[in-house]
PDB file of C-alpha atoms in Angstrom:
ATOM      1  CA  UNK A1119      30.656  29.702  12.937  1.00  0.00           C
ATOM      2  CA  UNK A1120      30.399  26.724  10.621  1.00  0.00           C
ATOM      3  CA  UNK A1121      28.780  28.830   7.866  1.00  0.00           C
ATOM      4  CA  UNK A1122      31.728  31.314   8.167  1.00  0.00           C
ATOM      5  CA  UNK A1123      34.260  28.463   7.991  1.00  0.00           C
ATOM      6  CA  UNK A1124      32.637  27.050   4.925  1.00  0.00           C
ATOM      7  CA  UNK A1125      32.363  30.499   3.127  1.00  0.00           C
ATOM      8  CA  UNK A1126      35.973  31.439   4.003  1.00  0.00           C
ATOM      9  CA  UNK A1127      37.342  28.175   2.622  1.00  0.00           C
ATOM     10  CA  UNK A1128      35.015  27.341  -0.082  1.00  0.00           C
ATOM     11  CA  UNK A1129      37.792  26.486  -2.428  1.00  0.00           C
ATOM     12  CA  UNK A1130      38.916  23.637  -0.242  1.00  0.00           C
ATOM     13  CA  UNK A1131      35.366  22.281  -0.244  1.00  0.00           C
ATOM     14  CA  UNK A1132      35.228  22.386  -4.117  1.00  0.00           C
ATOM     15  CA  UNK A1133      38.650  20.745  -4.196  1.00  0.00           C
ATOM     16  CA  UNK A1134      37.293  17.862  -1.895  1.00  0.00           C
ATOM     17  CA  UNK A1135      34.231  17.496  -3.930  1.00  0.00           C
ATOM     18  CA  UNK A1136      35.976  17.230  -7.212  1.00  0.00           C
ATOM     19  CA  UNK A1137      38.546  14.878  -5.821  1.00  0.00           C
ATOM     20  CA  UNK A1138      35.824  12.534  -4.477  1.00  0.00           C
ATOM     21  CA  UNK A1139      33.823  12.739  -7.887  1.00  0.00           C
ATOM     22  CA  UNK A1140      37.024  11.875  -9.808  1.00  0.00           C
ATOM     23  CA  UNK A1141      37.937   9.090  -7.615  1.00  0.00           C
ATOM     24  CA  UNK A1142      34.402   7.708  -7.644  1.00  0.00           C
ATOM     25  CA  UNK A1143      34.263   7.782 -11.469  1.00  0.00           C
ATOM     26  CA  UNK A1144      37.821   6.063 -11.586  1.00  0.00           C
ATOM     27  CA  UNK A1145      36.874   3.186  -9.315  1.00  0.00           C
ATOM     28  CA  UNK A1146      33.132   2.656 -10.271  1.00  0.00           C
ATOM     29  CA  UNK A1147      33.343   2.581 -14.048  1.00  0.00           C
ATOM     30  CA  UNK A1148      34.644  -0.204 -16.259  1.00  0.00           C
ATOM     31  CA  UNK A1149      34.898   1.962 -19.385  1.00  0.00           C
ATOM     32  CA  UNK A1150      38.438   2.901 -20.026  1.00  0.00           C
ATOM     33  CA  UNK A1151      37.418   6.473 -21.481  1.00  0.00           C
ATOM     34  CA  UNK A1152      35.443   7.081 -18.303  1.00  0.00           C
ATOM     35  CA  UNK A1153      38.353   6.101 -16.144  1.00  0.00           C
ATOM     36  CA  UNK A1154      40.633   8.592 -18.092  1.00  0.00           C
ATOM     37  CA  UNK A1155      37.917  11.338 -17.507  1.00  0.00           C
ATOM     38  CA  UNK A1156      37.802  10.398 -13.795  1.00  0.00           C
ATOM     39  CA  UNK A1157      41.715  10.908 -13.579  1.00  0.00           C
ATOM     40  CA  UNK A1158      41.385  14.221 -15.319  1.00  0.00           C
ATOM     41  CA  UNK A1159      38.843  15.512 -12.813  1.00  0.00           C
ATOM     42  CA  UNK A1160      40.901  14.098  -9.926  1.00  0.00           C
ATOM     43  CA  UNK A1161      44.016  15.830 -11.468  1.00  0.00           C
ATOM     44  CA  UNK A1162      42.222  19.042 -11.792  1.00  0.00           C
ATOM     45  CA  UNK A1163      41.315  19.004  -8.023  1.00  0.00           C
ATOM     46  CA  UNK A1164      44.943  18.601  -7.146  1.00  0.00           C
ATOM     47  CA  UNK A1165      45.763  21.538  -9.478  1.00  0.00           C
ATOM     48  CA  UNK A1166      43.138  23.665  -7.590  1.00  0.00           C
ATOM     49  CA  UNK A1167      44.540  22.516  -4.205  1.00  0.00           C
ATOM     50  CA  UNK A1168      47.970  23.786  -5.008  1.00  0.00           C
ATOM     51  CA  UNK A1169      46.870  27.037  -6.516  1.00  0.00           C
ATOM     52  CA  UNK A1170      44.704  27.660  -3.555  1.00  0.00           C
ATOM     53  CA  UNK A1171      47.579  27.073  -1.065  1.00  0.00           C
ATOM     54  CA  UNK A1172      49.738  29.355  -3.169  1.00  0.00           C
ATOM     55  CA  UNK A1173      47.364  32.300  -2.800  1.00  0.00           C
ATOM     56  CA  UNK A1174      48.359  34.883  -0.194  1.00  0.00           C
ATOM     57  CA  UNK A1175      45.851  37.521   0.689  1.00  0.00           C
ATOM     58  CA  UNK A1176      47.428  40.874   0.139  1.00  0.00           C
ATOM     59  CA  UNK A1177      50.455  39.469  -1.499  1.00  0.00           C
ATOM     60  CA  UNK A1178      52.158  41.002  -4.429  1.00  0.00           C
ATOM     61  CA  UNK A1179      54.187  39.576  -7.318  1.00  0.00           C
ATOM     62  CA  UNK A1180      57.776  39.141  -6.215  1.00  0.00           C
ATOM     63  CA  UNK A1181      59.099  42.134  -8.197  1.00  0.00           C
ATOM     64  CA  UNK A1182      61.653  44.279  -6.155  1.00  0.00           C
ATOM     65  CA  UNK A1183      61.043  47.956  -6.555  1.00  0.00           C
ATOM     66  CA  UNK A1184      64.107  50.476  -6.058  1.00  0.00           C
ATOM     67  CA  UNK A1185      63.758  53.145  -3.473  1.00  0.00           C
ATOM     68  CA  UNK A1186      63.512  56.569  -4.645  1.00  0.00           C
ATOM     69  CA  UNK A1187      67.060  57.420  -3.688  1.00  0.00           C
ATOM     70  CA  UNK A1188      68.460  54.877  -6.043  1.00  0.00           C
ATOM     71  CA  UNK A1189      70.379  52.719  -3.410  1.00  0.00           C
ATOM     72  CA  UNK A1190      68.741  49.500  -4.613  1.00  0.00           C
ATOM     73  CA  UNK A1191      67.097  48.707  -1.462  1.00  0.00           C
ATOM     74  CA  UNK A1192      63.480  47.361  -1.155  1.00  0.00           C
ATOM     75  CA  UNK A1193      60.884  49.856  -0.306  1.00  0.00           C
ATOM     76  CA  UNK A1194      59.236  49.136   3.138  1.00  0.00           C
ATOM     77  CA  UNK A1195      57.806  45.934   4.217  1.00  0.00           C
ATOM     78  CA  UNK A1196      56.084  44.233   1.308  1.00  0.00           C
ATOM     79  CA  UNK A1197      54.298  40.787   1.460  1.00  0.00           C
ATOM     80  CA  UNK A1198      55.351  38.780  -1.662  1.00  0.00           C
ATOM     81  CA  UNK A1199      53.465  35.677  -2.870  1.00  0.00           C
ATOM     82  CA  UNK A1200      55.449  32.630  -4.014  1.00  0.00           C
ATOM     83  CA  UNK A1201      55.197  31.937  -7.672  1.00  0.00           C
ATOM     84  CA  UNK A1202      56.540  28.419  -7.407  1.00  0.00           C
ATOM     85  CA  UNK A1203      53.286  26.568  -6.885  1.00  0.00           C
ATOM     86  CA  UNK A1204      51.865  28.260  -9.977  1.00  0.00           C
ATOM     87  CA  UNK A1205      54.754  27.428 -12.107  1.00  0.00           C
ATOM     88  CA  UNK A1206      54.758  23.799 -10.739  1.00  0.00           C
ATOM     89  CA  UNK A1207      51.006  23.652 -11.782  1.00  0.00           C
ATOM     90  CA  UNK A1208      51.745  24.911 -15.229  1.00  0.00           C
ATOM     91  CA  UNK A1209      54.208  22.105 -15.757  1.00  0.00           C
ATOM     92  CA  UNK A1210      51.814  19.640 -14.182  1.00  0.00           C
ATOM     93  CA  UNK A1211      49.130  20.610 -16.642  1.00  0.00           C
ATOM     94  CA  UNK A1212      51.349  19.925 -19.593  1.00  0.00           C
ATOM     95  CA  UNK A1213      52.283  16.572 -18.170  1.00  0.00           C
ATOM     96  CA  UNK A1214      48.623  15.916 -17.602  1.00  0.00           C
ATOM     97  CA  UNK A1215      47.652  16.662 -21.174  1.00  0.00           C
ATOM     98  CA  UNK A1216      50.515  14.512 -22.499  1.00  0.00           C
ATOM     99  CA  UNK A1217      49.361  11.617 -20.225  1.00  0.00           C
ATOM    100  CA  UNK A1218      45.801  11.987 -21.285  1.00  0.00           C
ATOM    101  CA  UNK A1219      46.764  11.864 -24.930  1.00  0.00           C
ATOM    102  CA  UNK A1220      48.823   8.697 -24.404  1.00  0.00           C
ATOM    103  CA  UNK A1221      45.958   7.142 -22.504  1.00  0.00           C
ATOM    104  CA  UNK A1222      43.423   8.100 -25.193  1.00  0.00           C
ATOM    105  CA  UNK A1223      45.813   6.701 -27.813  1.00  0.00           C
ATOM    106  CA  UNK A1224      46.174   3.398 -25.880  1.00  0.00           C
ATOM    107  CA  UNK A1225      42.367   3.331 -25.542  1.00  0.00           C
ATOM    108  CA  UNK A1226      42.038   3.612 -29.450  1.00  0.00           C
ATOM    109  CA  UNK A1227      44.559   0.512 -29.835  1.00  0.00           C
ATOM    110  CA  UNK A1228      42.598  -1.459 -27.225  1.00  0.00           C
ATOM    111  CA  UNK A1229      39.390  -0.913 -28.981  1.00  0.00           C
ATOM    112  CA  UNK A1230      41.143  -1.982 -32.292  1.00  0.00           C
ATOM    113  CA  UNK A1231      42.605  -5.176 -30.628  1.00  0.00           C
ATOM    114  CA  UNK A1232      39.652  -6.261 -28.462  1.00  0.00           C
ATOM    115  CA  UNK A1233      36.561  -4.426 -30.107  1.00  0.00           C
ATOM    116  CA  UNK A1234      35.580  -2.902 -26.738  1.00  0.00           C
ATOM    117  CA  UNK A1235      36.524  -0.502 -24.168  1.00  0.00           C
ATOM    118  CA  UNK A1236      34.939  -2.343 -21.202  1.00  0.00           C
ATOM    119  CA  UNK A1237      37.234  -3.670 -18.686  1.00  0.00           C
ATOM    120  CA  UNK A1238      35.210  -6.815 -18.014  1.00  0.00           C
ATOM    121  CA  UNK A1239      35.053  -7.775 -21.673  1.00  0.00           C
ATOM    122  CA  UNK A1240      38.718  -7.212 -22.315  1.00  0.00           C
ATOM    123  CA  UNK A1241      39.469  -9.440 -19.357  1.00  0.00           C
ATOM    124  CA  UNK A1242      37.105 -12.121 -20.640  1.00  0.00           C
ATOM    125  CA  UNK A1243      38.645 -11.921 -24.218  1.00  0.00           C
ATOM    126  CA  UNK A1244      42.187 -12.055 -22.770  1.00  0.00           C
ATOM    127  CA  UNK A1245      41.175 -15.164 -20.609  1.00  0.00           C
ATOM    128  CA  UNK A1246      39.725 -17.025 -23.637  1.00  0.00           C
ATOM    129  CA  UNK A1247      42.891 -16.316 -25.573  1.00  0.00           C
ATOM    130  CA  UNK A1248      44.980 -17.732 -22.844  1.00  0.00           C
ATOM    131  CA  UNK A1249      42.907 -20.823 -22.468  1.00  0.00           C
ATOM    132  CA  UNK A1250      43.031 -21.438 -26.247  1.00  0.00           C
ATOM    133  CA  UNK A1251      46.900 -21.392 -26.120  1.00  0.00           C
TER     134      UNK A1251
END
């Protein structure tokens, strides 16, 4: 039974794995570029989670079909899938790309200002600057 549960919900296991990998990269690394990559992996897992929840087995696109008699009534009982999760994820992908580009631009500026992308070294340089003032 546990194997059947795993096989039937494998997409959720992939989401959990990607989420934990992204979170681990985010908290374990001091390099700012690696942190941005970790955030992107985590974000991708959230996208996959929402898309997985929006999937309805046997669902059809929400397009109403007219009946053959031309009365405008829907034909029979049809199971429609909700397009809203997919639309929201498309918007989230665009926002994620914009956020990643801003993060990378900031990383370039930090590299120019401090000469490094390592968090510890940036904190050390900042502390030395404050001590000198």
